[in-house]
mmCIF file of C-alpha atoms and ligand atoms in Angstrom:
data_model
loop_
_atom_site.group_PDB
_atom_site.id
_atom_site.type_symbol
_atom_site.label_atom_id
_atom_site.label_comp_id
_atom_site.label_asym_id
_atom_site.label_seq_id
_atom_site.Cartn_x
_atom_site.Cartn_y
_atom_site.Cartn_z
ATOM 1 C CA MET A 92 101.949 29.639 -78.206
ATOM 2 C CA TYR A 93 101.208 28.903 -75.077
ATOM 3 C CA ARG A 94 97.737 29.608 -72.982
ATOM 4 C CA ILE A 95 97.735 31.398 -69.962
ATOM 5 C CA LEU A 96 95.406 29.212 -67.577
ATOM 6 C CA LYS A 97 95.167 31.554 -64.852
ATOM 7 C CA ALA A 98 96.268 35.271 -63.736
ATOM 8 C CA GLU A 99 96.089 36.901 -60.674
ATOM 9 C CA MET A 100 97.677 40.241 -59.182
ATOM 10 C CA LEU A 101 99.168 39.224 -56.355
ATOM 11 C CA ALA A 102 99.992 43.089 -54.725
ATOM 12 C CA ASP A 103 101.019 46.186 -56.741
ATOM 13 C CA LYS A 104 103.317 45.766 -59.606
ATOM 14 C CA ILE A 105 103.388 41.689 -58.909
ATOM 15 C CA TYR A 106 101.533 39.213 -60.988
ATOM 16 C CA LEU A 107 101.293 35.828 -60.898
ATOM 17 C CA MET A 108 100.360 33.635 -64.033
ATOM 18 C CA ASP A 109 99.964 29.862 -64.412
ATOM 19 C CA VAL A 110 101.206 28.970 -67.982
ATOM 20 C CA GLU A 111 100.246 25.728 -70.100
ATOM 21 C CA ALA A 112 103.249 24.165 -71.133
ATOM 22 C CA PRO A 113 102.988 20.606 -70.566
ATOM 23 C CA ARG A 114 106.657 19.441 -72.152
ATOM 24 C CA ILE A 115 108.326 22.087 -69.016
ATOM 25 C CA ALA A 116 105.874 21.089 -66.209
ATOM 26 C CA LYS A 117 106.746 17.471 -67.485
ATOM 27 C CA ALA A 118 110.894 17.966 -66.860
ATOM 28 C CA CYS A 119 111.837 21.206 -65.428
ATOM 29 C CA GLN A 120 113.314 21.348 -62.072
ATOM 30 C CA PRO A 121 113.887 23.567 -58.773
ATOM 31 C CA GLY A 122 115.753 26.438 -59.931
ATOM 32 C CA GLU A 123 115.033 26.699 -63.428
ATOM 33 C CA PHE A 124 113.702 29.178 -65.110
ATOM 34 C CA VAL A 125 111.781 29.990 -69.030
ATOM 35 C CA ILE A 126 112.356 32.573 -71.882
ATOM 36 C CA VAL A 127 108.997 34.509 -72.239
ATOM 37 C CA LYS A 128 108.252 36.261 -75.620
ATOM 38 C CA MET A 129 105.192 38.288 -75.615
ATOM 39 C CA ASP A 130 105.486 37.728 -79.163
ATOM 40 C CA ASP A 131 107.386 37.004 -82.114
ATOM 41 C CA ARG A 132 109.239 39.967 -82.296
ATOM 42 C CA GLY A 133 109.299 40.126 -78.712
ATOM 43 C CA GLU A 134 112.148 40.546 -76.094
ATOM 44 C CA ARG A 135 113.335 37.195 -74.622
ATOM 45 C CA ILE A 136 113.045 37.594 -70.569
ATOM 46 C CA PRO A 137 113.671 35.055 -67.888
ATOM 47 C CA LEU A 138 110.967 33.923 -65.492
ATOM 48 C CA THR A 139 111.458 31.698 -62.851
ATOM 49 C CA ILE A 140 109.421 28.759 -62.562
ATOM 50 C CA CYS A 141 107.982 29.249 -59.114
ATOM 51 C CA ASP A 142 106.072 26.075 -59.087
ATOM 52 C CA TYR A 143 104.913 22.993 -61.263
ATOM 53 C CA ASN A 144 101.678 20.760 -61.840
ATOM 54 C CA ARG A 145 103.157 17.729 -64.190
ATOM 55 C CA ASP A 146 99.248 16.164 -64.107
ATOM 56 C CA LYS A 147 97.651 19.345 -65.160
ATOM 57 C CA GLY A 148 101.195 20.180 -67.211
ATOM 58 C CA THR A 149 101.360 23.768 -66.178
ATOM 59 C CA ILE A 150 104.032 25.942 -64.603
ATOM 60 C CA THR A 151 103.506 29.033 -62.624
ATOM 61 C CA ILE A 152 105.423 31.929 -62.613
ATOM 62 C CA VAL A 153 105.292 35.535 -60.734
ATOM 63 C CA PHE A 154 106.881 38.983 -61.911
ATOM 64 C CA GLN A 155 107.391 42.231 -61.262
ATOM 65 C CA THR A 156 106.399 44.900 -63.679
ATOM 66 C CA VAL A 157 109.608 47.036 -64.241
ATOM 67 C CA GLY A 158 109.580 47.681 -67.980
ATOM 68 C CA ALA A 159 108.209 47.061 -71.451
ATOM 69 C CA SER A 160 108.173 42.693 -71.496
ATOM 70 C CA THR A 161 106.406 42.416 -67.812
ATOM 71 C CA GLU A 162 103.947 45.838 -68.520
ATOM 72 C CA LYS A 163 102.740 43.952 -71.422
ATOM 73 C CA MET A 164 102.300 40.807 -70.118
ATOM 74 C CA ALA A 165 100.818 42.353 -67.130
ATOM 75 C CA ASP A 166 98.317 44.867 -69.344
ATOM 76 C CA LEU A 167 96.335 41.226 -70.522
ATOM 77 C CA LYS A 168 95.477 40.937 -67.015
ATOM 78 C CA ASN A 169 94.688 44.419 -66.482
ATOM 79 C CA ARG A 170 92.403 45.147 -69.895
ATOM 80 C CA GLY A 171 90.758 42.001 -68.568
ATOM 81 C CA GLN A 172 91.702 39.784 -71.571
ATOM 82 C CA LEU A 173 92.517 36.533 -69.365
HETATM 83 C C1 FAD B 239 117.393 34.133 -64.371
HETATM 84 C C2 FAD B 239 116.877 35.021 -63.861
HETATM 85 C C3 FAD B 239 115.446 34.847 -63.293
HETATM 86 C C4 FAD B 239 114.425 35.969 -63.075
HETATM 87 N N1 FAD B 239 113.189 35.320 -63.020
HETATM 88 C C5 FAD B 239 112.161 36.353 -62.434
HETATM 89 C C6 FAD B 239 110.866 36.452 -61.576
HETATM 90 O O1 FAD B 239 110.789 35.305 -61.433
HETATM 91 N N2 FAD B 239 110.291 37.033 -61.888
HETATM 92 C C7 FAD B 239 110.928 38.437 -61.944
HETATM 93 O O2 FAD B 239 110.002 39.254 -61.804
HETATM 94 N N3 FAD B 239 112.105 38.801 -62.257
HETATM 95 C C8 FAD B 239 112.485 37.691 -62.948
HETATM 96 N N4 FAD B 239 113.842 38.219 -63.132
HETATM 97 C C9 FAD B 239 114.018 39.518 -63.873
HETATM 98 C C10 FAD B 239 113.522 39.911 -65.187
HETATM 99 O O3 FAD B 239 114.196 39.058 -66.140
HETATM 100 C C11 FAD B 239 112.980 41.012 -65.719
HETATM 101 O O4 FAD B 239 112.624 41.620 -64.593
HETATM 102 C C12 FAD B 239 112.947 41.346 -66.785
HETATM 103 O O5 FAD B 239 113.726 40.959 -67.923
HETATM 104 C C13 FAD B 239 112.354 43.052 -67.489
HETATM 105 O O6 FAD B 239 112.007 43.239 -68.718
HETATM 106 P P1 FAD B 239 111.334 43.644 -68.900
HETATM 107 O O7 FAD B 239 111.264 43.899 -70.623
HETATM 108 O O8 FAD B 239 109.836 44.189 -68.366
HETATM 109 O O9 FAD B 239 111.869 45.312 -68.409
HETATM 110 P P2 FAD B 239 113.276 46.127 -69.451
HETATM 111 O O10 FAD B 239 112.606 46.852 -69.961
HETATM 112 O O11 FAD B 239 114.483 45.244 -69.289
HETATM 113 O O12 FAD B 239 114.124 46.413 -67.813
HETATM 114 C C14 FAD B 239 113.334 47.825 -67.655
HETATM 115 C C15 FAD B 239 114.324 48.986 -66.867
HETATM 116 O O13 FAD B 239 114.164 48.373 -65.305
HETATM 117 C C16 FAD B 239 115.514 47.887 -64.731
HETATM 118 N N5 FAD B 239 115.335 46.644 -64.707
HETATM 119 C C17 FAD B 239 115.053 45.254 -65.162
HETATM 120 N N6 FAD B 239 115.201 44.086 -64.288
HETATM 121 C C18 FAD B 239 115.394 45.116 -63.183
HETATM 122 C C19 FAD B 239 114.712 44.193 -61.874
HETATM 123 N N7 FAD B 239 114.576 42.743 -61.778
HETATM 124 N N8 FAD B 239 115.395 44.715 -60.678
HETATM 125 C C20 FAD B 239 115.513 46.054 -60.794
HETATM 126 N N9 FAD B 239 115.867 46.609 -62.186
HETATM 127 C C21 FAD B 239 115.297 46.094 -63.298
HETATM 128 C C22 FAD B 239 116.094 47.698 -66.277
HETATM 129 O O14 FAD B 239 117.808 47.694 -65.824
HETATM 130 C C23 FAD B 239 115.705 48.814 -67.016
HETATM 131 O O15 FAD B 239 116.669 49.937 -66.947
HETATM 132 C C24 FAD B 239 114.880 37.048 -63.656
HETATM 133 C C25 FAD B 239 115.947 37.051 -64.254
HETATM 134 C C26 FAD B 239 116.896 36.281 -64.546
HETATM 135 C C27 FAD B 239 118.168 36.344 -65.249
#
């Protein structure tokens, strides 16, 4: 389980999230992506690492809601759970 530290709606259907992921933040390189699952049975979806902070141990993802998994992720923000 990776904690979402920040969730922001940038524009209609476009969301930014900062995720606590120290091991990835330490080693990631430009152009790399992460595979995200919303839960144990969730679909595996690739999302590009837009930014990272090696000191804080966080990565930033920006995604557009297009289907089931990205809608679920956006719901966390829209339902006020983040
Ligand atoms: C290497 C890689 C990096 C990626 N990085 C990002 C990223 O940083 N941000 C981001 O928002 N997305 C990114 N994507 C796309 C992202 O993985 C998909 O949008 C996501 O898997 C959709 O999952 P879903 O369950 O929400 O939608 P699904 O239920 O899988 O798809 C719903 C419907 O939308 C269509 N669809 C899916 N994706 C797109 C799309 N991008 N454009 C148009 N139609 C689409 C499908 O054909 C399907 O009909 C990346 C994809 C790859 C391969």
